[in-house]
XYZ file of C-alpha atoms in Angstrom:
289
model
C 6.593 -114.904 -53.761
C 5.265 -111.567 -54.601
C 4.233 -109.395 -51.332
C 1.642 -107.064 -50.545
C 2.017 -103.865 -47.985
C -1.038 -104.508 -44.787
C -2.449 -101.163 -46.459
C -2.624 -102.637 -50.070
C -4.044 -106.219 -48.684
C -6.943 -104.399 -46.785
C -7.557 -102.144 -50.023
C -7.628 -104.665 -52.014
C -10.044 -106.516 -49.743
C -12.680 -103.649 -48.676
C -12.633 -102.782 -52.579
C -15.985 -104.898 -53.037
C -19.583 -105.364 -51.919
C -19.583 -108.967 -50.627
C -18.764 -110.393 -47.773
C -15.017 -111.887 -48.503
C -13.746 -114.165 -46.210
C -10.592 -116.907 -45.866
C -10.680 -119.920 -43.779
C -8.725 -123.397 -43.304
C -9.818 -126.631 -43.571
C -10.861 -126.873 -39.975
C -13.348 -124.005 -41.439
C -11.401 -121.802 -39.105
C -11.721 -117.513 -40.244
C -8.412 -116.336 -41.037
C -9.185 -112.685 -42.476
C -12.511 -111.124 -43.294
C -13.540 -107.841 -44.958
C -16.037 -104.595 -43.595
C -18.943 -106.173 -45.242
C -18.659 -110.031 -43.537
C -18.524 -108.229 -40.189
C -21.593 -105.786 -40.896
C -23.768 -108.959 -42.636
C -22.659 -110.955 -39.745
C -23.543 -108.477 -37.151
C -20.051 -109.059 -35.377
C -17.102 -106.604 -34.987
C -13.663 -107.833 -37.040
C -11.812 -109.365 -33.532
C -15.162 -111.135 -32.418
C -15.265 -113.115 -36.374
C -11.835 -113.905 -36.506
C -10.804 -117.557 -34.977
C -14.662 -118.600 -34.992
C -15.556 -121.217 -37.827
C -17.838 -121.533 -40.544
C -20.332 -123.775 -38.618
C -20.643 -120.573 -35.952
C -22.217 -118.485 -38.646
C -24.168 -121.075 -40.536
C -27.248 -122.983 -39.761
C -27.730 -126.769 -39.051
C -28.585 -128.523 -41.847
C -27.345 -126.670 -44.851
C -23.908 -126.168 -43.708
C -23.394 -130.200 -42.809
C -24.282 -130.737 -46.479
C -21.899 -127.542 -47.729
C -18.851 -128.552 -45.534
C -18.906 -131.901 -46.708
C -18.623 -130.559 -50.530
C -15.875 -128.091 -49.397
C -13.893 -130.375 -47.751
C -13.125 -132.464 -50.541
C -12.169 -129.805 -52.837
C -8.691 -130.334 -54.729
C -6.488 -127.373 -54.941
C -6.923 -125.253 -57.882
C -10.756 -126.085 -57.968
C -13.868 -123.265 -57.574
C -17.589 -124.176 -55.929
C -20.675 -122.411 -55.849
C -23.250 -122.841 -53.150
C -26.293 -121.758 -51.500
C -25.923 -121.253 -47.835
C -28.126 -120.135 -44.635
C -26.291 -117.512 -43.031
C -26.373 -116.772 -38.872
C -25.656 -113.356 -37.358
C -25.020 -112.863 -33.970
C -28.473 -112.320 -33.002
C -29.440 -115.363 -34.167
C -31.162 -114.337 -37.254
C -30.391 -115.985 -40.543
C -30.344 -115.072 -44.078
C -29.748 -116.261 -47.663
C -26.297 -115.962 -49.039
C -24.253 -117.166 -52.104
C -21.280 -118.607 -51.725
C -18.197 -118.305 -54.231
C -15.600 -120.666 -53.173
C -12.138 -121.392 -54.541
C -9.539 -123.758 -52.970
C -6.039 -122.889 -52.902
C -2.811 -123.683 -52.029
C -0.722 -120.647 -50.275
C 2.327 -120.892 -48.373
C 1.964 -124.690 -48.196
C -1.609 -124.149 -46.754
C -4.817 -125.712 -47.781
C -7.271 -122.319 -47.894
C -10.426 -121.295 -48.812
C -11.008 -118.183 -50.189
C -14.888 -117.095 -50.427
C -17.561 -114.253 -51.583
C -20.505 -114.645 -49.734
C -23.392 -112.332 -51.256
C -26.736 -111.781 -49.649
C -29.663 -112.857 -51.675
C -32.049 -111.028 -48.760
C -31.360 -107.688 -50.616
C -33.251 -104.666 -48.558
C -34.750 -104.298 -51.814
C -36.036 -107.402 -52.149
C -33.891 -108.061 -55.374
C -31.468 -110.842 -56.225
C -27.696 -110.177 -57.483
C -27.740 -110.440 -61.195
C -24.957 -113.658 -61.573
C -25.776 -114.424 -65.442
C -25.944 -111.974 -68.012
C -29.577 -112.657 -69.770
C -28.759 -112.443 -73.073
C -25.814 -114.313 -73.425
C -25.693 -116.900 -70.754
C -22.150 -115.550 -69.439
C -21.157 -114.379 -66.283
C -22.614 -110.860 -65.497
C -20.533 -107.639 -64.435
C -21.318 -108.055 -61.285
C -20.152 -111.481 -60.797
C -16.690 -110.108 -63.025
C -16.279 -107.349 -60.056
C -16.588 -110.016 -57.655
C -14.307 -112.644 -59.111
C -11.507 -110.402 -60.066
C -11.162 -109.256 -56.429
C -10.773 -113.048 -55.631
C -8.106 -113.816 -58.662
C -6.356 -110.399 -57.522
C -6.050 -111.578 -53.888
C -5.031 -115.410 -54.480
C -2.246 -113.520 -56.724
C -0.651 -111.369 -54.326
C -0.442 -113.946 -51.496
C 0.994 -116.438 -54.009
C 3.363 -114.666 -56.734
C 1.390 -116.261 -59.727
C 0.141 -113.664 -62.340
C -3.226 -112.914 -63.337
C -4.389 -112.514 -67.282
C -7.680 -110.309 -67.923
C -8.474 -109.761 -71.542
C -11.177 -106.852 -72.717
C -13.154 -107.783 -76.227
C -15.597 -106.247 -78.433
C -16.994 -106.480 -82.023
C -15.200 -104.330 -84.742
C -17.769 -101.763 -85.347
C -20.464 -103.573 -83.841
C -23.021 -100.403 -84.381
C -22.459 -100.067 -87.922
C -23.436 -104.081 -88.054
C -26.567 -103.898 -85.879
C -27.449 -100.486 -87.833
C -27.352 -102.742 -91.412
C -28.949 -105.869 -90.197
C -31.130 -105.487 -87.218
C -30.802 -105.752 -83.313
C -32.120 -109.445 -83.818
C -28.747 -109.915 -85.631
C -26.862 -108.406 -83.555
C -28.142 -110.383 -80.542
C -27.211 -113.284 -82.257
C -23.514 -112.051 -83.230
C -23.159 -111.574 -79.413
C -24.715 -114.606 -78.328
C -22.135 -115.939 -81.220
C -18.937 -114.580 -79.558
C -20.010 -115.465 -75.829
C -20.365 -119.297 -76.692
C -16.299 -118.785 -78.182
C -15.546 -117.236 -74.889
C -17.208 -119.854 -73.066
C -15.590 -122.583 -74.727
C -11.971 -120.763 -73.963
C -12.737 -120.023 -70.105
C -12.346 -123.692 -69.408
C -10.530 -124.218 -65.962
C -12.538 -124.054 -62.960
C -11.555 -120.359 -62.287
C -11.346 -119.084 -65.723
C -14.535 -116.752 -66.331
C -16.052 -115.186 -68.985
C -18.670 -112.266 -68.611
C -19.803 -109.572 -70.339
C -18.743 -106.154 -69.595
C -21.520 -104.493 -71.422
C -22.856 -104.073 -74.793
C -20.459 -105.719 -77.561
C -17.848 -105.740 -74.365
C -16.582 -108.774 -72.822
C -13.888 -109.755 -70.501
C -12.420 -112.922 -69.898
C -10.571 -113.780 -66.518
C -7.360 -115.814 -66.994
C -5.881 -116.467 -63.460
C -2.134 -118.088 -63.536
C -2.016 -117.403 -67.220
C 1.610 -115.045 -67.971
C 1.052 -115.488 -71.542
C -2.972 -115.053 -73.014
C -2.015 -113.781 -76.594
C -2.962 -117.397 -77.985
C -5.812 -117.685 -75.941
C -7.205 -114.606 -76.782
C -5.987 -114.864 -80.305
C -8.404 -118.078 -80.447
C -10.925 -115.728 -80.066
C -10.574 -114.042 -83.290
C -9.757 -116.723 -85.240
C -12.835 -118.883 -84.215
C -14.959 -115.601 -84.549
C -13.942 -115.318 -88.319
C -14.406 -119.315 -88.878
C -18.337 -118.380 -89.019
C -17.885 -115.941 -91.841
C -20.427 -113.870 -90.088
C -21.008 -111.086 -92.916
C -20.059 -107.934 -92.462
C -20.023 -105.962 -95.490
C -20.340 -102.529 -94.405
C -16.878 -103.178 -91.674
C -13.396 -101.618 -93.541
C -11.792 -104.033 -91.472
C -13.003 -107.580 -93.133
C -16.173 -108.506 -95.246
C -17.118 -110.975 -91.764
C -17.362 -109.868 -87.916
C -13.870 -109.744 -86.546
C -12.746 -108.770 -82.925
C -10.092 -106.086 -81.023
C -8.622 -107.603 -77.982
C -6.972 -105.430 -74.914
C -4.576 -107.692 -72.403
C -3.357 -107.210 -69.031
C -1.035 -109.403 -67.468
C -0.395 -108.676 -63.982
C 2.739 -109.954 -62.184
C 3.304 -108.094 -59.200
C -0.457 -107.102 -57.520
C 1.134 -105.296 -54.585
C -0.229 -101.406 -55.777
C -2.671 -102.716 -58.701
C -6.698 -102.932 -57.925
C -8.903 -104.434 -59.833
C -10.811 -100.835 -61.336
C -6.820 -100.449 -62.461
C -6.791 -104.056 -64.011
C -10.019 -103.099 -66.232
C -8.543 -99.493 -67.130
C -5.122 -101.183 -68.285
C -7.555 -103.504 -70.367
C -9.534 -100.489 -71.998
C -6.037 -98.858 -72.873
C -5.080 -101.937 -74.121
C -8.116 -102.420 -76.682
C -7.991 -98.853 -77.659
C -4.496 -99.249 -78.952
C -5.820 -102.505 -80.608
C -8.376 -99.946 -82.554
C -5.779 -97.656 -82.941
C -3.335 -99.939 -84.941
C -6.230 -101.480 -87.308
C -8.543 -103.401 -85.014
C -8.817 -107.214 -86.021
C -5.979 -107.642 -83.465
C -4.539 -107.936 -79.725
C -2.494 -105.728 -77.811
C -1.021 -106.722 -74.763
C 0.294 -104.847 -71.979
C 2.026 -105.836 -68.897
C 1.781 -104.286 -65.262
């Protein structure tokens, strides 16, 4: 089993904006981060030992626990939940839940993100244009894959994409075009990010990442992407790469977590896919940390 220093663990951990919690299947808290104790109005000591039902209300936890509960190992659950702080107020929260197996224990490892923003706006989950995960939901889900692979040994895959001179196509035909050449390559991604906690998101722009926890070797997977990409014979006559849209691919495969965040993870990725462009573009390169 790979291990992790306290001082990397808590990094690792406090390196995000939602609350990030671990519990058993008595619902028992086992570790928290900062932002569970400030949501939660309680100090780290005061959370730790309580349950889930002592910082939910009624109703919609009864429904929630009996979902969790049943969870098999290796399976991820999203739910809406009524949060209780210490002074008995209560607020909105999402939760992100993923059921593991670690050290022969059943856990539960969980975002919880406020949906009563100060500003009265909701975290963006979905990316609008393509119907994939947003960055914001990639930050938050790499923390999770990051810390189930540190406590467990098992390596973690994250792949960075774009389009081979995507600007030169959206120049020649049109932003409508190019919308649909992204909405294109985000239903391939979709269809590759098929286990429960596989995600794919967009990064930004022409820029996607997919998520690939437990996965040592993602060159056929992300190869897949390419390949199904050039099946549609998009057109592409102004790219010196191919007379269709083709794709550069940057992998990461991350075997030992213990002094690796996730901002590292996505910088590995992006050195990665520049060495893809580098070498000819239409193509993967892979590095391993």
């Amino acid at each position: 089993m790979a291990t992790i220093s306290a001082e990397a663990f808590r990094l690792l951990m406090e390196n995000i904006a939602d609350g990030f919690f671990v519990h058993d299947v008595e619902g028992r808290l086992l570790d928290v981060n900062a932002r569970s104790c400030a949501d939660l109005g309680y100090d780290r000591d005061e959370l730790l030992g309580r349950t889930i039902a002592d910082i939910s209300r009624g109703q919609p936890h009864a429904v929630n626990a009996g979902k969790w509960r049943d969870m098999p190992a290796g399976t991820a659950l999203r739910f809406a939940e009524v949060a209780l702080r210490k002074d008995g107020s209560t607020f909105p929260v999402e939760i992100s839940l993923t059921c593991q197996i670690i050290e022969g224990r059943k856990l539960f490892i969980g975002l919880a993100r406020d949906l009563g923003t100060q500003d009265g706006d909701e975290p963006v989950l979905e990316d609008a244009l393509t119907g994939l995960a947003s960055r914001q939901r990639l930050d938050a889900e790499l923390v999770k894959a990051c810390f189930h692979a540190t406590r467990t040994g098992e390596p973690v895959a994250v792949a960075m994409i774009d389009i081979d001179h995507f600007r030169l196509y959206n120049g020649d035909h049109g932003a409508v075009h190019g919308d649909e050449a992204l909405r294109a390559l985000a239903a391939i991604l979709a269809g590759i990010a098929r286990r429960p906690y596989d995600l794919a998101a967009r990064h930004g722009g022409d820029r996607f990442v997919l998520l690939l926890p437990g996965i040592d070797s993602p060159e056929t997977l992300v190869g897949r992407v390419g390949e199904e990409l050039s099946m549609l014979a998009i057109p592409h006559p102004g790219s010196p790469v191919a007379p269709h849209l083709t794709v550069s691919g940057g992998c990461v495969v991350a075997s030992e977590l213990a002094d690796v965040t996730p901002p590292a993870l996505l910088a590995e990725c992006e050195r990665a896919l520049r060495r893809a462009k580098a070498n000819g573009r239409n193509r993967t390169e892979l590095i391993r940390v």
